[in-house]
mmCIF file of C-alpha atoms and ligand atoms in Angstrom:
data_model
loop_
_atom_site.group_PDB
_atom_site.id
_atom_site.type_symbol
_atom_site.label_atom_id
_atom_site.label_comp_id
_atom_site.label_asym_id
_atom_site.label_seq_id
_atom_site.Cartn_x
_atom_site.Cartn_y
_atom_site.Cartn_z
ATOM 1 C CA MET A 260 0.000 0.000 0.000
ATOM 2 C CA ILE A 261 0.992 3.646 -0.376
ATOM 3 C CA GLU A 262 2.130 4.812 3.058
ATOM 4 C CA ASN A 263 3.451 8.294 2.542
ATOM 5 C CA ILE A 264 3.995 10.914 -0.147
ATOM 6 C CA LYS A 265 6.075 14.074 -0.364
ATOM 7 C CA ILE A 266 5.959 16.692 -3.123
ATOM 8 C CA LEU A 267 9.516 17.617 -4.124
ATOM 9 C CA ASN A 268 10.702 20.139 -6.712
ATOM 10 C CA LYS A 269 10.014 18.124 -9.882
ATOM 11 C CA GLU A 270 9.298 14.723 -8.376
ATOM 12 C CA LEU A 271 6.779 13.021 -6.127
ATOM 13 C CA LYS A 272 8.354 10.838 -3.452
ATOM 14 C CA VAL A 273 6.211 7.778 -2.689
ATOM 15 C CA GLN A 274 6.861 5.415 0.210
ATOM 16 C CA PHE A 275 5.186 2.010 0.159
ATOM 17 C CA SER A 276 4.295 -0.100 3.176
ATOM 18 C CA ASP A 277 7.021 -2.660 2.329
ATOM 19 C CA LYS A 278 9.622 0.136 2.756
ATOM 20 C CA VAL A 279 10.237 0.445 -0.992
ATOM 21 C CA GLU A 280 10.273 4.067 -2.086
ATOM 22 C CA ASP A 281 10.612 5.818 -5.410
ATOM 23 C CA ASN A 282 10.676 9.341 -6.788
ATOM 24 C CA TYR A 283 8.388 9.700 -9.816
ATOM 25 C CA PRO A 284 9.100 12.661 -12.115
ATOM 26 C CA PHE A 285 6.073 14.997 -12.496
ATOM 27 C CA ILE A 286 6.266 14.746 -16.285
ATOM 28 C CA TRP A 287 6.092 10.942 -16.127
ATOM 29 C CA LEU A 288 3.111 10.923 -13.775
ATOM 30 C CA ARG A 289 1.298 13.554 -15.823
ATOM 31 C CA ASP A 290 2.044 11.686 -19.068
ATOM 32 C CA ASN A 291 0.564 8.532 -17.518
ATOM 33 C CA ALA A 292 -2.635 10.155 -16.264
ATOM 34 C CA LYS A 293 -5.428 7.698 -16.972
ATOM 35 C CA ASP A 294 -8.497 9.832 -16.397
ATOM 36 C CA GLU A 295 -11.161 10.390 -19.039
ATOM 37 C CA GLN A 296 -9.578 13.540 -20.368
ATOM 38 C CA ASN A 297 -6.147 11.976 -20.890
ATOM 39 C CA TRP A 298 -6.826 8.324 -21.610
ATOM 40 C CA ASP A 299 -9.185 6.374 -23.860
ATOM 41 C CA SER A 300 -10.065 3.368 -21.688
ATOM 42 C CA ARG A 301 -11.897 1.683 -24.576
ATOM 43 C CA SER A 302 -8.860 1.498 -26.832
ATOM 44 C CA ASN A 303 -6.215 1.756 -24.091
ATOM 45 C CA GLN A 304 -4.617 4.654 -25.893
ATOM 46 C CA ARG A 305 -3.191 7.935 -24.690
ATOM 47 C CA LYS A 306 -5.129 11.102 -25.508
ATOM 48 C CA THR A 307 -2.565 13.454 -23.977
ATOM 49 C CA PHE A 308 -0.453 15.429 -26.440
ATOM 50 C CA THR A 309 2.707 14.814 -24.413
ATOM 51 C CA ALA A 310 4.886 17.261 -26.330
ATOM 52 C CA SER A 311 2.542 20.083 -25.325
ATOM 53 C CA LEU A 312 3.018 19.514 -21.569
ATOM 54 C CA SER A 313 4.790 22.333 -19.755
ATOM 55 C CA SER A 314 8.194 21.610 -18.245
ATOM 56 C CA ASN A 315 7.046 23.749 -15.271
ATOM 57 C CA LEU A 316 4.223 21.377 -14.429
ATOM 58 C CA LYS A 317 3.267 21.522 -10.729
ATOM 59 C CA ILE A 318 1.264 19.424 -8.296
ATOM 60 C CA LYS A 319 -1.324 21.662 -6.608
ATOM 61 C CA GLU A 320 -2.546 18.962 -4.239
ATOM 62 C CA ALA A 321 -1.913 15.281 -3.599
ATOM 63 C CA SER A 322 -3.634 12.888 -1.199
ATOM 64 C CA ILE A 323 -3.694 9.191 -0.299
ATOM 65 C CA LEU A 324 -7.082 7.438 -0.466
ATOM 66 C CA ASP A 325 -8.647 4.128 0.628
ATOM 67 C CA ASN A 326 -5.927 3.203 3.129
ATOM 68 C CA GLY A 327 -3.188 3.551 0.531
ATOM 69 C CA LYS A 328 -4.837 1.814 -2.402
ATOM 70 C CA PHE A 329 -4.942 5.040 -4.434
ATOM 71 C CA LEU A 330 -3.323 8.413 -4.807
ATOM 72 C CA ASN A 331 -5.083 11.540 -6.114
ATOM 73 C CA ILE A 332 -3.187 14.377 -7.763
ATOM 74 C CA LEU A 333 -4.469 17.791 -8.827
ATOM 75 C CA TRP A 334 -2.179 19.005 -11.602
ATOM 76 C CA SER A 335 -1.536 22.676 -12.358
ATOM 77 C CA ASP A 336 -2.830 22.295 -15.933
ATOM 78 C CA LEU A 337 -5.984 20.246 -15.172
ATOM 79 C CA SER A 338 -9.216 21.183 -13.456
ATOM 80 C CA SER A 339 -10.023 17.779 -11.920
ATOM 81 C CA GLU A 340 -7.944 15.304 -9.957
ATOM 82 C CA VAL A 341 -6.222 12.298 -11.509
ATOM 83 C CA THR A 342 -6.209 8.959 -9.650
ATOM 84 C CA TYR A 343 -3.203 6.595 -9.626
ATOM 85 C CA SER A 344 -3.455 3.122 -8.096
ATOM 86 C CA TYR A 345 -0.959 1.453 -5.780
ATOM 87 C CA ASP A 346 -0.640 -1.444 -8.269
ATOM 88 C CA PHE A 347 0.248 0.916 -11.097
ATOM 89 C CA LEU A 348 2.822 2.843 -9.079
ATOM 90 C CA LYS A 349 4.392 -0.268 -7.550
ATOM 91 C CA LYS A 350 4.662 -2.039 -10.890
ATOM 92 C CA ASN A 351 6.490 0.980 -12.235
ATOM 93 C CA THR A 352 9.100 1.426 -9.504
ATOM 94 C CA LEU A 353 12.621 1.422 -10.888
ATOM 95 C CA THR A 354 13.448 -1.637 -8.802
ATOM 96 C CA HIS A 355 10.488 -3.703 -10.046
ATOM 97 C CA LYS A 356 11.638 -6.907 -11.728
ATOM 98 C CA ILE A 357 9.891 -9.333 -14.041
ATOM 99 C CA ASP A 358 9.485 -12.673 -12.311
ATOM 100 C CA SER A 359 11.601 -14.882 -14.555
ATOM 101 C CA SER A 360 11.562 -17.662 -11.952
ATOM 102 C CA LYS A 361 8.391 -18.893 -13.664
ATOM 103 C CA PHE A 362 10.574 -20.636 -16.230
ATOM 104 C CA ARG A 363 11.295 -24.188 -15.154
ATOM 105 C CA LEU A 364 14.796 -24.784 -16.441
ATOM 106 C CA TRP A 365 15.603 -28.408 -17.191
ATOM 107 C CA LYS A 366 18.447 -30.607 -18.423
ATOM 108 C CA ASN A 367 16.951 -33.903 -19.603
ATOM 109 C CA ASN A 368 14.516 -35.045 -16.940
ATOM 110 C CA ILE A 369 10.994 -33.716 -17.098
ATOM 111 C CA ASN A 370 7.810 -34.999 -15.582
ATOM 112 C CA LYS A 371 5.928 -36.653 -18.477
ATOM 113 C CA GLU A 372 2.645 -35.288 -17.169
ATOM 114 C CA LYS A 373 3.855 -31.752 -17.780
ATOM 115 C CA ILE A 374 4.826 -32.426 -21.373
ATOM 116 C CA PHE A 375 2.137 -34.708 -22.838
ATOM 117 C CA ILE A 376 -1.439 -33.580 -23.276
ATOM 118 C CA ASN A 377 -4.351 -35.062 -25.147
ATOM 119 C CA TYR A 378 -5.634 -33.082 -28.176
ATOM 120 C CA GLU A 379 -9.204 -32.824 -26.878
ATOM 121 C CA ASP A 380 -7.923 -31.587 -23.509
ATOM 122 C CA ALA A 381 -5.565 -29.097 -25.135
ATOM 123 C CA ILE A 382 -8.386 -27.408 -27.027
ATOM 124 C CA SER A 383 -10.860 -27.481 -24.095
ATOM 125 C CA ASN A 384 -11.212 -24.308 -21.998
ATOM 126 C CA ASN A 385 -9.500 -25.575 -18.849
ATOM 127 C CA GLY A 386 -7.077 -27.899 -20.612
ATOM 128 C CA PHE A 387 -5.887 -25.123 -22.878
ATOM 129 C CA LYS A 388 -4.710 -23.068 -19.902
ATOM 130 C CA ILE A 389 -2.856 -26.047 -18.434
ATOM 131 C CA PHE A 390 -1.249 -26.766 -21.801
ATOM 132 C CA LEU A 391 -0.274 -23.125 -22.265
ATOM 133 C CA LYS A 392 1.203 -22.880 -18.774
ATOM 134 C CA ASN A 393 3.328 -25.995 -19.280
ATOM 135 C CA LEU A 394 4.411 -24.756 -22.704
ATOM 136 C CA TYR A 395 5.455 -21.458 -21.124
ATOM 137 C CA ASP A 396 7.139 -23.036 -18.097
ATOM 138 C CA TYR A 397 9.056 -25.831 -19.860
ATOM 139 C CA GLY A 398 9.312 -24.444 -23.397
ATOM 140 C CA PHE A 399 7.709 -27.394 -25.170
ATOM 141 C CA CYS A 400 4.807 -29.873 -25.127
ATOM 142 C CA VAL A 401 3.603 -32.887 -27.085
ATOM 143 C CA ILE A 402 -0.076 -33.008 -28.003
ATOM 144 C CA ASN A 403 -1.159 -36.563 -28.710
ATOM 145 C CA ASN A 404 -4.204 -38.117 -30.367
ATOM 146 C CA CYS A 405 -4.273 -35.441 -33.075
ATOM 147 C CA LYS A 406 -5.719 -36.141 -36.512
ATOM 148 C CA THR A 407 -2.845 -37.125 -38.766
ATOM 149 C CA ASP A 408 -3.389 -34.348 -41.269
ATOM 150 C CA ILE A 409 -2.576 -30.673 -41.519
ATOM 151 C CA SER A 410 -5.974 -29.604 -40.116
ATOM 152 C CA ALA A 411 -4.799 -30.536 -36.599
ATOM 153 C CA VAL A 412 -1.850 -28.142 -36.924
ATOM 154 C CA GLU A 413 -4.189 -25.376 -38.029
ATOM 155 C CA SER A 414 -6.643 -25.983 -35.158
ATOM 156 C CA ILE A 415 -3.915 -25.742 -32.523
ATOM 157 C CA ALA A 416 -2.331 -22.707 -34.202
ATOM 158 C CA LYS A 417 -5.681 -20.890 -34.338
ATOM 159 C CA LYS A 418 -6.305 -21.635 -30.675
ATOM 160 C CA ILE A 419 -3.042 -19.848 -29.819
ATOM 161 C CA GLY A 420 -2.887 -17.083 -32.423
ATOM 162 C CA TYR A 421 -2.544 -17.336 -36.148
ATOM 163 C CA VAL A 422 -0.305 -19.112 -38.630
ATOM 164 C CA ARG A 423 2.742 -17.087 -39.611
ATOM 165 C CA GLN A 424 3.518 -16.653 -43.260
ATOM 166 C CA SER A 425 7.188 -17.153 -44.067
ATOM 167 C CA ILE A 426 9.372 -18.119 -46.983
ATOM 168 C CA PHE A 427 8.064 -21.637 -46.439
ATOM 169 C CA GLY A 428 4.436 -20.524 -46.715
ATOM 170 C CA GLY A 429 1.980 -20.824 -43.813
ATOM 171 C CA LEU A 430 1.054 -24.411 -43.066
ATOM 172 C CA TRP A 431 3.492 -26.835 -44.606
ATOM 173 C CA SER A 432 3.952 -30.570 -45.111
ATOM 174 C CA PHE A 433 7.049 -32.466 -46.092
ATOM 175 C CA GLU A 434 8.126 -35.998 -46.512
ATOM 176 C CA SER A 435 11.550 -37.339 -45.679
ATOM 177 C CA ASN A 436 12.238 -40.307 -47.860
ATOM 178 C CA GLU A 437 15.473 -42.142 -48.524
ATOM 179 C CA ASN A 438 14.515 -42.440 -52.192
ATOM 180 C CA MET A 439 14.394 -38.662 -52.649
ATOM 181 C CA ALA A 440 17.622 -36.872 -53.486
ATOM 182 C CA ASP A 441 16.982 -33.290 -52.411
ATOM 183 C CA SER A 442 18.743 -32.259 -49.199
ATOM 184 C CA ALA A 443 15.445 -30.855 -47.892
ATOM 185 C CA TYR A 444 14.366 -34.450 -47.455
ATOM 186 C CA THR A 445 17.464 -35.393 -45.517
ATOM 187 C CA GLN A 446 17.432 -38.278 -43.105
ATOM 188 C CA GLU A 447 20.750 -37.267 -41.640
ATOM 189 C CA GLU A 448 21.033 -36.020 -38.099
ATOM 190 C CA LEU A 449 19.973 -32.404 -37.578
ATOM 191 C CA ARG A 450 21.965 -31.004 -34.683
ATOM 192 C CA PRO A 451 20.187 -28.776 -32.152
ATOM 193 C CA HIS A 452 19.492 -25.303 -33.476
ATOM 194 C CA THR A 453 16.923 -22.527 -33.419
ATOM 195 C CA ASP A 454 15.081 -21.601 -36.600
ATOM 196 C CA ALA A 455 15.333 -18.332 -38.509
ATOM 197 C CA THR A 456 18.464 -16.740 -37.069
ATOM 198 C CA TYR A 457 18.285 -14.850 -40.398
ATOM 199 C CA SER A 458 14.985 -13.180 -39.397
ATOM 200 C CA ASN A 459 14.787 -9.988 -37.320
ATOM 201 C CA ASP A 460 11.765 -11.538 -35.662
ATOM 202 C CA ALA A 461 12.383 -15.273 -35.405
ATOM 203 C CA PRO A 462 9.203 -17.360 -35.037
ATOM 204 C CA GLY A 463 8.108 -17.746 -31.431
ATOM 205 C CA LEU A 464 6.573 -21.190 -31.701
ATOM 206 C CA GLN A 465 7.088 -24.065 -34.076
ATOM 207 C CA LEU A 466 4.521 -26.836 -34.453
ATOM 208 C CA LEU A 467 5.552 -30.200 -35.880
ATOM 209 C CA LEU A 468 2.959 -32.938 -36.377
ATOM 210 C CA CYS A 469 3.956 -36.475 -37.247
ATOM 211 C CA CYS A 470 1.497 -37.658 -39.921
ATOM 212 C CA GLN A 471 3.220 -40.881 -40.914
ATOM 213 C CA TYR A 472 6.191 -42.810 -39.567
ATOM 214 C CA LYS A 473 7.473 -45.868 -41.374
ATOM 215 C CA ALA A 474 11.027 -45.693 -40.222
ATOM 216 C CA ARG A 475 13.635 -46.573 -37.657
ATOM 217 C CA GLY A 476 15.233 -43.842 -35.534
ATOM 218 C CA GLY A 477 14.591 -40.132 -35.971
ATOM 219 C CA GLU A 478 14.259 -39.140 -32.330
ATOM 220 C CA SER A 479 13.234 -35.521 -31.908
ATOM 221 C CA ILE A 480 15.594 -33.622 -29.619
ATOM 222 C CA MET A 481 14.695 -30.727 -27.331
ATOM 223 C CA VAL A 482 17.377 -28.704 -25.530
ATOM 224 C CA ASP A 483 16.636 -25.964 -22.993
ATOM 225 C CA GLY A 484 18.786 -23.100 -24.268
ATOM 226 C CA PHE A 485 17.928 -21.020 -21.184
ATOM 227 C CA LYS A 486 19.389 -23.795 -18.997
ATOM 228 C CA ILE A 487 22.646 -23.819 -20.964
ATOM 229 C CA ALA A 488 22.828 -20.017 -20.798
ATOM 230 C CA ASP A 489 22.194 -20.125 -17.052
ATOM 231 C CA PHE A 490 24.901 -22.765 -16.616
ATOM 232 C CA MET A 491 27.404 -20.828 -18.715
ATOM 233 C CA ARG A 492 26.668 -17.594 -16.865
ATOM 234 C CA LYS A 493 27.571 -19.340 -13.591
ATOM 235 C CA GLU A 494 30.382 -21.670 -14.704
ATOM 236 C CA HIS A 495 31.976 -20.044 -17.767
ATOM 237 C CA ASN A 496 31.248 -16.373 -17.351
ATOM 238 C CA ASP A 497 33.942 -15.192 -19.784
ATOM 239 C CA LEU A 498 32.362 -17.307 -22.547
ATOM 240 C CA PHE A 499 28.869 -16.237 -21.484
ATOM 241 C CA LYS A 500 29.915 -12.606 -21.977
ATOM 242 C CA ILE A 501 31.134 -13.393 -25.495
ATOM 243 C CA LEU A 502 27.902 -15.162 -26.405
ATOM 244 C CA SER A 503 25.743 -12.422 -24.920
ATOM 245 C CA THR A 504 27.501 -9.485 -26.587
ATOM 246 C CA ILE A 505 28.849 -10.514 -29.994
ATOM 247 C CA GLU A 506 26.294 -10.191 -32.770
ATOM 248 C CA VAL A 507 26.285 -13.258 -34.978
ATOM 249 C CA PRO A 508 24.821 -13.054 -38.500
ATOM 250 C CA GLY A 509 22.397 -15.643 -39.825
ATOM 251 C CA ASN A 510 21.695 -15.986 -43.548
ATOM 252 C CA TYR A 511 19.074 -17.524 -45.782
ATOM 253 C CA ILE A 512 20.165 -17.209 -49.381
ATOM 254 C CA GLY A 513 18.197 -19.009 -52.070
ATOM 255 C CA ASP A 514 14.635 -19.563 -53.261
ATOM 256 C CA GLY A 515 14.664 -15.987 -54.581
ATOM 257 C CA VAL A 516 15.394 -14.325 -51.246
ATOM 258 C CA CYS A 517 18.420 -12.992 -49.399
ATOM 259 C CA LEU A 518 17.584 -12.710 -45.706
ATOM 260 C CA GLU A 519 20.047 -11.636 -43.052
ATOM 261 C CA SER A 520 19.823 -10.666 -39.415
ATOM 262 C CA LYS A 521 22.260 -10.567 -36.531
ATOM 263 C CA ARG A 522 22.079 -10.742 -32.761
ATOM 264 C CA PRO A 523 23.984 -12.347 -29.887
ATOM 265 C CA ILE A 524 23.463 -16.068 -29.300
ATOM 266 C CA PHE A 525 22.224 -15.105 -25.812
ATOM 267 C CA LYS A 526 20.090 -11.991 -26.141
ATOM 268 C CA LEU A 527 19.665 -10.224 -22.786
ATOM 269 C CA ASN A 528 17.299 -7.479 -21.707
ATOM 270 C CA LEU A 529 18.382 -4.367 -19.778
ATOM 271 C CA ASN A 530 18.098 -6.334 -16.510
ATOM 272 C CA LYS A 531 20.600 -8.870 -17.919
ATOM 273 C CA GLU A 532 17.884 -11.524 -18.060
ATOM 274 C CA ILE A 533 18.024 -13.900 -20.997
ATOM 275 C CA VAL A 534 15.207 -13.324 -23.470
ATOM 276 C CA GLN A 535 16.218 -15.211 -26.605
ATOM 277 C CA ILE A 536 18.540 -17.954 -27.779
ATOM 278 C CA SER A 537 19.624 -17.778 -31.423
ATOM 279 C CA PHE A 538 21.918 -20.553 -32.523
ATOM 280 C CA ASN A 539 22.053 -22.191 -35.908
ATOM 281 C CA ASN A 540 25.465 -23.361 -37.011
ATOM 282 C CA TYR A 541 24.092 -24.310 -40.436
ATOM 283 C CA ASP A 542 22.888 -20.780 -41.195
ATOM 284 C CA ARG A 543 25.632 -18.767 -39.496
ATOM 285 C CA GLY A 544 27.044 -16.124 -41.856
ATOM 286 C CA THR A 545 30.649 -15.073 -42.257
ATOM 287 C CA PHE A 546 32.000 -12.339 -40.021
ATOM 288 C CA ARG A 547 35.330 -11.179 -38.608
ATOM 289 C CA LEU A 548 36.393 -9.979 -35.189
ATOM 290 C CA LYS A 549 39.853 -9.011 -33.982
ATOM 291 C CA ASN A 550 41.833 -12.255 -33.966
ATOM 292 C CA ASP A 551 41.993 -12.753 -30.192
ATOM 293 C CA LEU A 552 38.277 -12.213 -29.866
ATOM 294 C CA MET A 553 37.516 -14.362 -32.905
ATOM 295 C CA ILE A 554 39.366 -17.277 -31.350
ATOM 296 C CA LYS A 555 37.555 -16.731 -28.062
ATOM 297 C CA PHE A 556 34.255 -16.724 -29.972
ATOM 298 C CA TYR A 557 35.041 -20.150 -31.437
ATOM 299 C CA GLU A 558 35.883 -21.390 -27.950
ATOM 300 C CA ALA A 559 32.528 -20.079 -26.703
ATOM 301 C CA ILE A 560 30.392 -21.669 -29.453
ATOM 302 C CA LYS A 561 32.293 -24.909 -29.038
ATOM 303 C CA LYS A 562 31.391 -25.004 -25.336
ATOM 304 C CA PHE A 563 27.772 -24.112 -26.120
ATOM 305 C CA ASP A 564 27.400 -26.591 -29.000
ATOM 306 C CA MET A 565 29.044 -29.442 -27.097
ATOM 307 C CA MET A 566 26.511 -28.983 -24.311
ATOM 308 C CA ALA A 567 23.589 -28.738 -26.756
ATOM 309 C CA ASN A 568 24.796 -31.994 -28.332
ATOM 310 C CA SER A 569 25.297 -33.753 -25.016
ATOM 311 C CA GLU A 570 22.653 -36.245 -23.878
ATOM 312 C CA LYS A 571 22.870 -34.618 -20.454
ATOM 313 C CA PHE A 572 21.055 -31.593 -21.887
ATOM 314 C CA GLN A 573 18.700 -33.395 -24.275
ATOM 315 C CA TRP A 574 15.126 -34.629 -24.037
ATOM 316 C CA ARG A 575 14.651 -37.224 -26.782
ATOM 317 C CA TYR A 576 11.523 -38.814 -28.133
ATOM 318 C CA ILE A 577 10.372 -40.512 -31.344
ATOM 319 C CA LEU A 578 7.169 -38.810 -32.478
ATOM 320 C CA LYS A 579 4.443 -41.218 -33.504
ATOM 321 C CA PRO A 580 1.628 -40.497 -35.961
ATOM 322 C CA GLY A 581 -0.862 -38.142 -34.311
ATOM 323 C CA GLU A 582 1.707 -36.541 -32.007
ATOM 324 C CA LEU A 583 2.361 -32.839 -32.374
ATOM 325 C CA LEU A 584 5.504 -31.316 -30.903
ATOM 326 C CA ILE A 585 5.229 -27.611 -30.120
ATOM 327 C CA PHE A 586 8.138 -25.579 -28.803
ATOM 328 C CA ASN A 587 9.293 -22.051 -28.014
ATOM 329 C CA ASN A 588 11.846 -21.252 -30.705
ATOM 330 C CA TRP A 589 13.209 -18.338 -28.627
ATOM 331 C CA ARG A 590 14.254 -20.734 -25.882
ATOM 332 C CA ILE A 591 14.407 -24.355 -27.045
ATOM 333 C CA LEU A 592 16.900 -25.721 -29.552
ATOM 334 C CA HIS A 593 15.478 -28.513 -31.646
ATOM 335 C CA GLY A 594 17.151 -31.331 -33.505
ATOM 336 C CA ARG A 595 16.511 -34.789 -34.856
ATOM 337 C CA LYS A 596 18.582 -37.953 -34.931
ATOM 338 C CA ALA A 597 19.198 -39.729 -38.233
ATOM 339 C CA PHE A 598 16.613 -42.243 -39.412
ATOM 340 C CA LYS A 599 15.980 -44.849 -42.069
ATOM 341 C CA GLY A 600 12.631 -45.105 -43.842
ATOM 342 C CA SER A 601 9.998 -42.472 -44.483
ATOM 343 C CA ARG A 602 8.343 -39.812 -42.350
ATOM 344 C CA LYS A 603 5.599 -37.351 -43.214
ATOM 345 C CA MET A 604 5.376 -34.206 -41.148
ATOM 346 C CA SER A 605 3.208 -31.083 -41.140
ATOM 347 C CA GLY A 606 3.760 -27.877 -39.256
ATOM 348 C CA CYS A 607 3.765 -24.127 -39.020
ATOM 349 C CA TYR A 608 5.207 -21.167 -37.156
ATOM 350 C CA ILE A 609 3.482 -18.737 -34.790
ATOM 351 C CA ASN A 610 4.870 -15.294 -33.933
ATOM 352 C CA LYS A 611 6.468 -14.749 -30.521
ATOM 353 C CA GLU A 612 4.248 -11.740 -29.788
ATOM 354 C CA ASP A 613 1.126 -13.833 -30.359
ATOM 355 C CA PHE A 614 2.382 -16.505 -27.967
ATOM 356 C CA ASP A 615 3.113 -13.773 -25.388
ATOM 357 C CA SER A 616 -0.302 -12.274 -25.999
ATOM 358 C CA VAL A 617 -2.236 -15.493 -25.368
ATOM 359 C CA CYS A 618 -0.139 -16.108 -22.227
ATOM 360 C CA LYS A 619 -1.012 -12.614 -20.935
ATOM 361 C CA ILE A 620 -4.713 -13.016 -21.731
ATOM 362 C CA ASN A 621 -4.679 -16.280 -19.744
ATOM 363 C CA ASN A 622 -2.777 -14.705 -16.801
ATOM 364 C CA ILE A 623 0.287 -16.886 -17.284
ATOM 365 C CA ILE A 624 2.654 -13.939 -17.526
HETATM 366 FE FE1 LIG B 903 14.764 -26.352 -37.653
#
């Protein structure tokens, strides 16, 4: 609750009951006024013309209401008071942190119940929330008892957001067959990677449905990139710094396009929390650093890649027809062991912002 306030020269000092205190600049508070005159509550958009606010803005009066649940301010340029809630002010203290402990980091052991969910449950009202929470917490799930055609991919995608269009189209199907020559149909091992390091906005989710499996081998591999980053931050901090600061280019050249993007393998936010893993050794472009740093970079990706390729950090599973693997491409590296025979798969991508959106709507984040 709000315990005390003090009007300073250009700031309002607010003390909360848990002893946290913060000084909010007048201009910031005035800019974030959410009364009828300044805020459209229907569209959640600002009405205030911020650039027109005076730099000599003053607080005429301020008072605490409802035992500290609210704060009222009468501004020098407005005729009626503006109300600010405790929740709003507390959430916007400079020391407020996002609770990243919600992520359940894992190495290779995960409770099966958290990962597998039945299709009918996943699309039911309650089941969908459970599925979404586990997908958010662990980074991947397997939905079983799906129809073995592309319509199941579309149904799940539409439940979450919408199918992303990319150079591969929207919904896609492919067949891996030893009798087909094209490398796209490879049966060779695919080492753990994230998709679209060449895109400025890599897909947030990838869905992969097994439609047919007449083969031996081909285990799908999931690796928790956040776990590896966390481990490297603690145990190999010099290499962690390299991977979190050096921008690595990714390329997709062919099929009539030339896509390129670059970012660190561990992308951090301003609080130094990890927000995205981008690692694809197949698609990495060519770049130079000063020689000492270049050599250190190779040392760092070697450490990272050896861990991603170690069974200690891998969850492995052979997808059967009707099983749909869905994973967070900003966190989980995916791979597949070699196989012999034929496999038919369908899938699609979903944008990261749409995954975040559905998690927010369902109070998961
Ligand atoms: Fe991939």
